[in-house]
Coordinates of C-alpha atoms in Angstrom, one line a residue:
Chain A
T19 CA -3.7 -16.0 -13.5
L20 CA -3.2 -14.8 -10.0
G21 CA -5.9 -12.1 -10.5
E22 CA -8.7 -13.7 -11.7
A23 CA -10.7 -13.1 -8.9
L24 CA -10.8 -11.1 -5.8
P25 CA -9.3 -10.8 -1.9
R26 CA -12.8 -8.3 -1.5
P27 CA -11.6 -6.9 1.9
E28 CA -13.6 -5.5 4.1
G29 CA -14.1 -1.6 3.1
E30 CA -13.0 -2.4 0.2
S31 CA -15.2 -5.0 -2.0
F32 CA -15.0 -3.0 -5.2
L33 CA -11.7 -1.9 -5.1
P34 CA -10.4 -4.3 -8.4
A35 CA -7.2 -4.5 -6.5
F36 CA -5.8 -8.0 -6.9
R37 CA -7.7 -8.5 -10.7
C38 CA -4.9 -5.8 -12.3
A39 CA -2.4 -6.4 -9.9
G40 CA -2.7 -10.1 -11.0
G41 CA -3.0 -8.8 -15.1
L42 CA 0.1 -6.8 -14.2
I43 CA 2.4 -9.2 -12.2
W44 CA 2.3 -11.3 -15.7
A45 CA 2.7 -8.7 -18.6
A46 CA 5.2 -7.7 -16.4
M47 CA 6.9 -11.0 -16.1
A48 CA 6.8 -11.6 -19.4
A49 CA 7.8 -7.9 -20.9
A50 CA 10.2 -8.1 -18.2
P51 CA 13.7 -7.1 -20.1
E52 CA 12.2 -4.6 -22.4
K53 CA 11.6 -2.6 -20.3
P54 CA 13.0 0.9 -19.2
L55 CA 15.4 1.2 -16.6
R56 CA 13.2 3.1 -14.6
V57 CA 11.0 0.5 -14.8
Q58 CA 12.9 -2.3 -13.7
L59 CA 14.6 -0.8 -11.1
E60 CA 11.1 0.2 -9.0
A61 CA 9.8 -3.1 -10.0
E62 CA 12.9 -4.8 -7.8
A63 CA 12.4 -2.5 -4.5
N64 CA 8.1 -3.6 -5.3
R65 CA 9.4 -7.1 -5.4
W66 CA 11.5 -6.9 -2.8
A67 CA 8.7 -4.9 -1.1
V68 CA 5.5 -8.2 -1.6
V69 CA 7.4 -10.6 -0.3
F70 CA 8.4 -8.6 3.1
Y71 CA 5.0 -7.6 3.4
V72 CA 3.7 -11.6 2.7
H73 CA 5.7 -12.3 5.2
Q74 CA 4.0 -10.1 7.4
A75 CA 0.8 -11.1 6.7
L76 CA 0.9 -14.7 6.7
R77 CA 2.8 -13.6 10.8
A78 CA -0.5 -11.9 11.1
F79 CA -2.9 -14.5 10.1
R80 CA -0.2 -17.0 12.2
A81 CA -1.4 -15.0 15.4
G82 CA -4.8 -14.4 14.6
N83 CA -4.8 -10.9 14.4
S84 CA -7.3 -9.9 12.0
R85 CA -6.8 -6.6 12.1
E86 CA -2.8 -6.2 11.3
F87 CA -3.7 -8.7 8.6
R88 CA -6.1 -6.7 7.0
E89 CA -3.6 -3.4 7.2
F90 CA -0.8 -5.6 5.3
R91 CA -3.1 -6.8 2.4
R92 CA -3.5 -2.9 1.7
V93 CA -0.1 -2.5 1.5
I94 CA 0.3 -5.6 -0.4
T95 CA -2.8 -5.1 -2.6
A96 CA -0.9 -0.7 -3.8
V97 CA 1.8 -2.0 -4.4
L98 CA 0.5 -4.9 -6.7
A99 CA -0.9 -2.1 -8.9
R100 CA 2.1 -1.2 -10.0
P101 CA 4.8 -3.1 -11.7
V102 CA 5.9 -6.2 -10.3
T103 CA 7.7 -9.3 -11.4
L104 CA 7.1 -12.1 -8.4
E105 CA 8.3 -15.7 -8.6
E106 CA 7.0 -18.9 -7.0
P107 CA 7.0 -19.0 -4.0
T108 CA 5.6 -15.6 -3.6
R109 CA 2.7 -16.0 -5.8
I110 CA 2.2 -19.2 -3.8
Q111 CA 1.6 -17.0 -0.9
L112 CA -0.1 -14.2 -2.3
R113 CA -2.8 -17.1 -3.8
V114 CA -3.2 -18.2 0.1
I115 CA -3.6 -15.1 1.5
Q116 CA -6.3 -14.4 -0.8
I117 CA -7.7 -17.7 0.0
L118 CA -7.6 -16.6 3.8
S119 CA -9.2 -13.5 3.0
R120 CA -12.6 -15.2 2.2
L121 CA -12.1 -16.7 5.5
E122 CA -12.6 -13.6 7.2
E123 CA -15.3 -12.9 5.1
D124 CA -19.3 -12.8 6.2
W125 CA -20.1 -16.3 4.4
T126 CA -24.5 -15.6 6.1
T127 CA -25.0 -13.6 3.8
D128 CA -26.3 -14.7 0.3
S129 CA -26.4 -13.1 -3.4
E130 CA -29.0 -15.0 -6.1
T131 CA -26.7 -13.4 -9.3
E132 CA -22.9 -13.3 -8.4
L133 CA -20.8 -16.4 -6.6
T134 CA -20.9 -16.4 -2.7
H135 CA -18.4 -16.1 -1.0
L136 CA -18.1 -19.8 -0.4
E137 CA -18.3 -20.6 -3.8
N138 CA -15.1 -18.0 -4.2
V139 CA -13.0 -19.4 -2.1
L140 CA -13.8 -23.0 -4.1
V141 CA -12.7 -21.4 -7.0
L142 CA -9.6 -20.1 -5.9
L143 CA -9.0 -23.3 -4.0
E144 CA -8.9 -25.2 -7.4
K145 CA -6.9 -22.3 -9.0
F146 CA -4.6 -22.8 -6.9
R147 CA -4.2 -26.6 -7.0
Y148 CA -3.9 -26.4 -10.7
E149 CA -1.4 -23.6 -11.2
F150 CA 1.1 -24.5 -8.3
K151 CA 0.1 -28.9 -8.4
I152 CA -0.8 -29.2 -5.2
N153 CA -1.6 -31.8 -3.9
V154 CA -5.3 -32.7 -4.4
E155 CA -6.6 -34.7 -1.5
I156 CA -4.9 -32.0 0.6
I157 CA -7.6 -28.9 -1.8
E158 CA -10.8 -31.5 -1.2
E159 CA -9.9 -32.3 2.2
L160 CA -10.0 -28.2 2.6
K161 CA -12.7 -27.8 0.4
R162 CA -14.6 -30.2 2.8
R163 CA -13.5 -27.8 5.9
I164 CA -14.5 -25.2 4.3
K165 CA -17.9 -26.4 3.4
E166 CA -19.0 -27.5 6.9
A167 CA -17.5 -24.2 8.8
A168 CA -19.9 -22.3 6.7
V169 CA -22.9 -24.5 7.5
V170 CA -21.7 -24.1 11.1
T171 CA -21.0 -20.6 11.1
C172 CA -24.9 -19.9 9.6
I173 CA -26.5 -22.3 11.5
K174 CA -24.6 -20.4 14.7
N175 CA -26.1 -17.7 13.5
K176 CA -29.6 -19.4 13.0
E177 CA -29.4 -18.4 9.6
Y178 CA -31.1 -22.2 8.7
E179 CA -32.5 -22.1 5.1
H180 CA -28.9 -20.2 3.4
A181 CA -27.3 -23.7 6.0
S182 CA -29.9 -25.9 4.2
K183 CA -28.9 -24.4 0.4
I184 CA -24.9 -24.8 1.2
L185 CA -25.5 -28.3 2.3
N186 CA -27.9 -29.3 -0.6
K187 CA -25.8 -27.7 -2.7
H188 CA -22.4 -28.6 -2.2
M189 CA -22.5 -31.6 0.0
S190 CA -25.0 -33.6 -0.3
Q191 CA -23.4 -35.2 -3.5
D192 CA -20.2 -36.0 -1.9
P193 CA -19.5 -40.0 -0.6
N194 CA -16.8 -38.2 1.8
C195 CA -19.6 -36.0 3.2
K196 CA -21.9 -38.3 4.4
Q197 CA -22.0 -38.4 7.8
M198 CA -21.2 -34.3 8.4
T199 CA -24.2 -34.4 6.3
A200 CA -25.9 -36.2 7.8
I201 CA -25.3 -34.4 11.2
L202 CA -26.3 -31.2 10.3
N203 CA -28.7 -31.9 8.7
H204 CA -30.3 -33.7 11.5
I205 CA -29.8 -30.0 13.6
I206 CA -31.1 -28.0 10.6
Q207 CA -34.1 -29.9 10.7
K208 CA -34.1 -30.0 14.2
R209 CA -33.7 -25.7 14.6
K210 CA -31.3 -27.1 17.7
P211 CA -28.8 -24.4 17.6
P212 CA -26.8 -26.1 20.7
H213 CA -25.6 -29.9 20.0
P214 CA -21.5 -30.1 20.6
A215 CA -20.5 -30.1 16.7
I216 CA -22.2 -26.6 16.8
C217 CA -21.2 -25.3 20.3
Q218 CA -17.5 -26.7 19.7
F219 CA -17.1 -25.2 16.6
S220 CA -14.5 -21.9 17.1
Y221 CA -14.2 -20.3 13.7
K222 CA -10.1 -19.0 15.1
A223 CA -9.6 -22.5 15.4
F224 CA -11.0 -23.4 12.0
Q225 CA -8.7 -20.4 10.2
Q226 CA -6.0 -21.7 11.8
R227 CA -6.0 -25.1 10.7
V228 CA -6.9 -23.7 6.8
L229 CA -3.8 -22.2 7.4
L230 CA -1.7 -25.4 8.7
A231 CA -2.6 -27.5 5.5
F232 CA -0.8 -25.1 3.7
E233 CA 2.5 -24.2 5.1
S234 CA 4.1 -26.6 4.0
Y235 CA 4.1 -25.0 0.8
L236 CA 4.7 -21.9 2.4
D237 CA 8.4 -20.1 2.2
D238 CA 9.7 -19.7 5.5
S239 CA 12.7 -17.7 4.3
E240 CA 13.5 -14.2 5.8
P241 CA 12.2 -11.0 3.1
F242 CA 15.7 -9.3 2.5
L243 CA 13.8 -6.2 3.8
L244 CA 13.9 -8.1 7.0
V245 CA 17.5 -9.4 6.9
M246 CA 18.5 -5.5 6.0
A247 CA 16.0 -4.5 9.8
K248 CA 17.8 -7.2 11.5
K249 CA 21.0 -5.9 10.5
H250 CA 20.3 -2.2 11.7
C251 CA 18.6 -2.6 14.0
N252 CA 22.1 -4.8 15.9
K253 CA 23.5 -2.3 14.1
R254 CA 22.2 0.6 16.3
L255 CA 22.4 -1.2 19.7
K256 CA 25.8 -1.9 18.8
S257 CA 26.3 1.2 18.6
P258 CA 24.0 4.0 20.7
A259 CA 25.8 6.7 20.8
G260 CA 26.3 7.0 17.3
A261 CA 22.2 6.7 16.1
A262 CA 21.5 10.5 17.0
T263 CA 25.0 12.2 15.3
K264 CA 24.1 9.9 12.3
E265 CA 21.2 11.4 12.0
K266 CA 21.5 14.0 8.8
M267 CA 24.7 12.5 7.6
A268 CA 24.9 11.2 3.9
V269 CA 25.1 7.0 3.6
S270 CA 29.1 6.2 3.4
G271 CA 29.2 2.4 3.9
A272 CA 25.3 1.9 3.1
A273 CA 23.5 -1.0 -0.1
Q274 CA 27.3 -2.8 -0.4
E275 CA 24.9 -5.6 -1.4
A276 CA 22.3 -6.5 -3.0
P277 CA 21.0 -9.8 -2.7
E278 CA 21.7 -12.4 -5.2
T279 CA 17.8 -13.7 -5.5
S280 CA 14.5 -12.9 -5.4
G281 CA 14.0 -11.1 -2.1
T282 CA 14.2 -13.5 0.4
A283 CA 16.9 -14.8 2.4
S284 CA 17.6 -18.0 3.7
G285 CA 16.9 -18.0 7.9
E286 CA 20.0 -19.5 8.2
R287 CA 21.6 -16.9 6.4
A288 CA 20.0 -14.6 9.0
G289 CA 20.8 -16.1 12.0
K290 CA 24.1 -15.6 10.9
L291 CA 23.8 -12.1 10.3
S292 CA 23.8 -11.5 14.1
K293 CA 27.2 -12.3 14.6
A294 CA 28.5 -10.9 11.9
P295 CA 31.2 -8.3 12.8
E296 CA 30.3 -4.4 13.0
A297 CA 31.4 -2.6 9.4
R298 CA 32.8 1.0 10.0
Chain B
T10 CA 0.5 16.1 13.0
L11 CA 0.6 15.3 9.5
G12 CA -2.6 13.7 10.1
E13 CA -5.2 16.1 11.3
A14 CA -6.5 16.7 7.3
L15 CA -7.0 14.0 4.6
P16 CA -5.5 13.0 0.8
R17 CA -8.7 12.2 0.0
P18 CA -7.6 10.4 -3.4
E19 CA -10.1 9.9 -5.2
G20 CA -12.2 6.9 -4.6
E21 CA -11.2 6.7 -1.9
S22 CA -12.9 10.1 0.0
F23 CA -13.5 7.8 3.5
L24 CA -11.0 6.3 3.7
P25 CA -9.1 7.8 6.7
A26 CA -6.1 6.5 5.9
F27 CA -3.7 9.5 7.1
R28 CA -6.0 11.0 9.9
C29 CA -4.9 7.0 11.7
A30 CA -1.5 7.1 10.3
G31 CA -0.3 10.1 11.3
G32 CA -1.7 9.4 14.3
L33 CA 1.0 6.4 14.7
I34 CA 3.9 8.1 12.7
W35 CA 3.4 10.2 16.3
A36 CA 3.2 7.5 18.4
A37 CA 5.5 5.1 16.6
M38 CA 8.1 7.7 17.0
A39 CA 8.0 8.6 20.8
A40 CA 7.1 4.9 21.9
A41 CA 9.7 3.8 19.5
P42 CA 12.5 2.2 22.1
E43 CA 10.1 0.7 24.3
K44 CA 8.5 -2.3 21.3
P45 CA 9.6 -4.8 20.7
L46 CA 12.1 -5.9 18.7
R47 CA 9.3 -7.8 15.9
V48 CA 7.6 -3.8 15.7
Q49 CA 11.2 -2.1 15.2
L50 CA 11.9 -4.6 12.4
E51 CA 8.9 -3.4 10.8
A52 CA 9.0 0.5 11.9
E53 CA 12.0 -0.1 10.0
A54 CA 11.4 -1.7 6.6
N55 CA 8.4 0.5 6.6
R56 CA 10.8 3.2 6.8
W57 CA 12.0 2.1 3.8
A58 CA 9.4 1.5 1.9
V59 CA 7.8 5.1 2.8
V60 CA 11.1 6.8 1.7
F61 CA 10.6 4.4 -1.7
Y62 CA 7.2 5.4 -1.9
V63 CA 7.3 9.2 -1.8
H64 CA 10.4 9.3 -4.3
Q65 CA 8.4 7.8 -6.4
A66 CA 5.2 10.1 -6.0
L67 CA 7.3 13.5 -6.4
R68 CA 8.9 11.4 -9.5
A69 CA 5.6 10.9 -11.1
F70 CA 3.9 14.5 -10.5
R71 CA 7.1 15.8 -11.7
A72 CA 6.6 14.0 -14.9
G73 CA 2.3 14.8 -15.4
N74 CA 1.3 11.6 -14.7
S75 CA -1.4 11.4 -11.9
R76 CA -2.5 7.2 -12.6
E77 CA 0.8 6.4 -11.3
F78 CA 1.6 9.2 -8.0
R79 CA -2.2 7.9 -6.7
E80 CA -1.2 3.9 -7.0
F81 CA 2.5 5.6 -5.3
R82 CA 0.0 7.9 -3.2
R83 CA -2.5 4.3 -1.9
V84 CA 0.8 2.6 -0.9
I85 CA 2.2 5.2 1.4
T86 CA -1.2 5.3 2.4
A87 CA -1.9 1.8 3.6
V88 CA 2.8 1.8 4.1
L89 CA 1.7 4.3 6.7
A90 CA -1.1 2.4 8.8
R91 CA 2.2 0.3 9.8
P92 CA 4.6 1.7 12.9
V93 CA 7.2 3.7 11.4
T94 CA 9.8 6.2 12.5
L95 CA 9.7 8.9 9.8
E96 CA 13.1 11.8 10.0
E97 CA 12.0 15.8 9.1
P98 CA 12.8 14.7 5.1
T99 CA 10.2 12.8 5.0
R100 CA 8.0 14.3 6.9
I101 CA 8.6 17.2 4.6
Q102 CA 7.7 15.7 1.6
L103 CA 5.0 13.9 2.8
R104 CA 2.8 17.2 4.0
V105 CA 4.1 18.7 0.3
I106 CA 2.3 15.2 -1.4
Q107 CA -0.1 15.6 0.4
I108 CA -1.1 19.2 -1.0
L109 CA -0.5 17.9 -4.4
S110 CA -3.4 15.2 -3.4
R111 CA -5.5 18.4 -2.7
L112 CA -4.4 19.8 -6.5
E113 CA -5.2 16.7 -8.4
E114 CA -9.0 17.0 -6.7
D115 CA -12.3 19.0 -8.2
W116 CA -12.3 22.5 -6.9
T117 CA -16.0 23.3 -8.7
T118 CA -17.8 21.1 -6.3
D119 CA -18.8 23.2 -3.6
S120 CA -19.8 22.0 0.3
E121 CA -21.6 24.7 2.7
T122 CA -21.0 22.4 5.6
E123 CA -17.6 21.6 5.5
L124 CA -14.3 22.8 4.2
T125 CA -14.0 23.3 0.2
H126 CA -10.9 21.5 -1.3
L127 CA -9.4 24.9 -2.2
E128 CA -9.6 25.9 2.2
N129 CA -8.2 22.2 3.0
V130 CA -5.2 23.4 0.7
L131 CA -5.0 26.7 2.7
V132 CA -5.1 25.3 5.5
L133 CA -2.2 22.4 5.1
L134 CA -0.2 25.3 3.6
E135 CA -0.3 27.1 6.8
K136 CA 0.0 23.5 8.4
F137 CA 3.4 22.8 6.5
R138 CA 4.8 26.5 7.2
Y139 CA 4.4 26.3 10.9
E140 CA 5.7 22.5 10.9
F141 CA 8.5 22.9 9.2
K142 CA 9.8 27.0 9.5
I143 CA 9.2 27.1 5.9
N144 CA 9.8 30.8 4.3
V145 CA 6.6 32.9 4.9
E146 CA 6.7 34.7 1.3
I147 CA 7.0 31.2 -0.4
I148 CA 3.5 30.3 1.3
E149 CA 1.4 33.4 1.3
E150 CA 2.7 33.8 -3.3
L151 CA 1.4 29.8 -3.2
K152 CA -2.0 30.6 -1.7
R153 CA -2.3 33.6 -4.2
R154 CA -1.7 31.0 -6.7
I155 CA -3.8 28.7 -5.5
K156 CA -6.5 31.1 -5.5
E157 CA -6.8 31.8 -8.8
A158 CA -6.0 28.8 -10.4
A159 CA -9.8 27.6 -8.4
V160 CA -11.2 30.7 -9.6
V161 CA -9.6 30.6 -13.1
T162 CA -10.9 26.5 -13.2
C163 CA -14.2 27.8 -12.0
I164 CA -14.5 30.7 -14.9
K165 CA -13.7 27.7 -17.0
N166 CA -16.8 25.6 -16.8
K167 CA -18.4 28.4 -16.5
E168 CA -19.8 28.3 -12.1
Y169 CA -19.1 32.0 -12.0
E170 CA -21.2 32.2 -9.4
H171 CA -19.0 29.9 -7.1
A172 CA -16.1 31.8 -8.8
S173 CA -17.6 35.1 -7.6
K174 CA -17.7 33.3 -4.0
I175 CA -14.4 32.4 -3.9
L176 CA -13.3 36.4 -5.4
N177 CA -15.4 37.7 -2.9
K178 CA -14.1 35.4 0.2
H179 CA -10.1 34.9 -0.5
M180 CA -9.2 37.6 -2.2
S181 CA -10.9 40.3 -2.8
Q182 CA -9.4 41.6 0.7
D183 CA -5.5 40.7 0.1
P184 CA -4.2 43.8 -1.1
N185 CA -1.1 42.1 -2.8
C186 CA -4.5 40.0 -5.2
K187 CA -5.9 43.5 -6.2
Q188 CA -4.9 43.7 -10.2
M189 CA -6.1 39.9 -10.4
T190 CA -9.3 40.2 -8.4
A191 CA -9.8 43.0 -10.1
I192 CA -9.2 41.6 -13.5
L193 CA -11.1 37.8 -12.6
N194 CA -14.5 39.8 -11.5
H195 CA -14.6 42.0 -15.1
I196 CA -14.6 38.6 -16.2
I197 CA -17.0 37.5 -14.3
Q198 CA -19.5 40.6 -14.2
K199 CA -19.1 39.7 -18.3
R200 CA -19.6 36.2 -18.0
K201 CA -16.5 36.6 -20.8
P202 CA -14.6 33.3 -20.7
P203 CA -12.1 34.0 -24.0
H204 CA -10.4 35.9 -21.8
P205 CA -6.6 35.9 -21.9
A206 CA -6.2 35.4 -18.2
I207 CA -8.9 32.4 -18.4
C208 CA -7.6 30.6 -21.8
Q209 CA -3.8 30.8 -21.6
F210 CA -4.3 29.1 -17.9
S211 CA -3.2 25.8 -17.9
Y212 CA -3.3 23.8 -14.9
K213 CA -1.3 21.1 -15.8
A214 CA 1.4 24.1 -15.8
F215 CA -0.3 25.3 -12.4
Q216 CA 0.5 21.9 -10.8
Q217 CA 3.9 21.5 -11.9
R218 CA 4.9 25.5 -10.6
V219 CA 2.8 25.0 -7.1
L220 CA 6.0 21.8 -7.1
L221 CA 8.1 23.9 -8.3
A222 CA 9.0 26.5 -4.8
F223 CA 8.5 23.4 -2.6
E224 CA 11.5 21.7 -4.5
S225 CA 14.4 23.7 -2.5
Y226 CA 12.3 22.2 0.9
L227 CA 12.8 18.7 -0.8
D228 CA 15.0 15.8 0.0
D229 CA 16.4 14.6 -3.7
S230 CA 18.8 11.9 -2.3
E231 CA 18.0 8.2 -3.8
P232 CA 15.9 6.1 -1.1
F233 CA 18.0 3.1 -0.1
L234 CA 15.9 0.7 -1.6
L235 CA 16.5 2.3 -5.1
V236 CA 19.9 2.2 -4.5
M237 CA 19.6 -1.4 -3.8
A238 CA 17.9 -2.1 -7.0
K239 CA 20.7 -0.1 -8.6
K240 CA 23.2 -2.5 -7.6
H241 CA 21.1 -5.7 -7.9
C242 CA 20.6 -4.9 -11.7
N243 CA 23.8 -3.8 -12.4
K244 CA 24.9 -7.3 -11.2
R245 CA 22.5 -8.9 -13.3
L246 CA 23.4 -7.2 -16.7
K247 CA 27.0 -7.8 -15.6
S248 CA 26.0 -12.4 -15.4
P249 CA 23.3 -12.8 -17.5
A250 CA 23.6 -16.7 -17.7
G251 CA 24.0 -16.3 -14.1
A252 CA 20.0 -14.8 -13.8
A253 CA 18.6 -18.1 -14.6
T254 CA 20.4 -20.6 -12.6
K255 CA 20.3 -18.4 -9.2
E256 CA 16.5 -18.1 -9.6
K257 CA 16.0 -20.3 -6.8
M258 CA 19.6 -20.2 -4.7
A259 CA 19.4 -19.5 -1.2
V260 CA 20.9 -16.1 -0.6
S261 CA 25.0 -16.0 -0.5
G262 CA 26.2 -12.9 -0.1
A263 CA 23.1 -10.8 0.1
A264 CA 22.5 -8.0 2.8
Q265 CA 26.1 -7.7 3.9
E266 CA 25.5 -3.7 4.8
A267 CA 22.5 -2.2 6.1
P268 CA 22.1 1.9 5.5
E269 CA 23.9 4.4 8.0
T270 CA 20.9 6.3 8.0
S271 CA 17.3 6.7 7.2
G272 CA 16.1 4.9 3.8
T273 CA 17.7 7.1 1.4
A274 CA 21.5 7.8 0.4
S275 CA 23.2 10.6 -1.8
G276 CA 23.2 10.6 -4.9
E277 CA 26.8 11.1 -5.1
R278 CA 27.4 7.4 -3.5
A279 CA 24.6 6.4 -6.2
G280 CA 26.6 6.9 -8.8
K281 CA 29.8 4.9 -7.3
L282 CA 27.5 2.5 -7.1
S283 CA 28.0 1.6 -10.9
K284 CA 31.1 1.3 -10.7
A285 CA 31.7 -1.0 -7.4
P286 CA 33.3 -4.0 -8.1
E287 CA 30.7 -7.0 -8.3
A288 CA 31.3 -9.1 -5.2
R289 CA 30.8 -12.6 -5.8

């Protein structure tokens, strides 16, 4: 399930949020029809929230904004503790966010007793491939890039022993890593960080390349909440005078339509909204 | 501002969530018109989310469900770290949730260096009264009830010294607490917990009485997200056959209307939704 491994954002290392969340997702999916109406209604709103914040988190990661990415992840984690039924596009996005979260962590620390962050990412990639029938070559290529990044990061931080450990454990057996393994091994032996393979390495660029590899699997339709927010902002812009007076009014024409599908609207649809006649 | 004191839910004692959140709320309120469209749109969706989860948190507290109350509070805290513009009814609800959160904490622990949980609640009540022009008698009555509850809880836990400290510091000067102070003082001196004033005290009932005192200040209109969720569930119930096939469809008739006001719809309006014709 989605929840077996934790995203463990910084400062929240012991929060078992995605773990229980995953359990709840699947529990909710299995038992949804028998749930009381109140829970069904909350689950519906939770789904819109998850779809929206997942979309925002991916946008933040694309923009290289780690702080925003973490903030959105915290919202997602909190909402996932509640009952929610998620469809495949959102489950894929969540798994990708989970993998990207690991790329924000410190790989140079080592632990003998549990899986390292690097190993966690590799496990997550395997799960992702298996759950969503992702092309095996894409996953293998990503694993190679991630292992390389882990070794290079260690070398950059002059943690040669740890770099050597990762190299021996994860790269030396892989025939596709042969050339890179040799280069990195040489650098580690000579304790020579100013090698171009090290100097030219940008962790930010590496993170973006990982995301790029996932892009074709990511649903880019507009979340329902974003479509609604656009509609609302358009209305306000068209009638700035009315904005103040309606503050305390009850809703009159609100909520005529609920989305037919699951918290996302096609981009095309969203584009049309700006041309829609004002319904007042 | 809203954020000067923390709700400090259990297990998150050092998360400065409401603190920075409060700052952001006011920052967003002041600067909203100049913000880029992307931020304005997110703020709109954030507001719907806050309004919905605040409503859910209060429902959970009314139902005596501490776990749910905490879960919703975590979502609210996470969303409040993002830009959001909140109107007065929501700010009142947030302040009440903050006060209710303190009633979930352990008052029997003592700290010499900082404000105790009890003192924090009293400070929050003062802020609440000042910010929203709440009737001073209601606040004073609440303060008395809360001080009593703190002393009684200490006696129940046989922490007589701490009980005596609270009694002397917070109750002995208040002429309206005279009778209760005398009774509690007697119990403390005799170390006699099986007194009716102690045995009959129910913390759950006390919590509900505090909430009851706030009810007239709390907006009970339905959050926009809940109205939308009802609409959506109604549609699905009317066409159960269509539910499966439309899973992967793009949105067609979705999001025709955004709410005119601020994330809530009147209860009356919500009632009408179930009679609305199906728009397909």
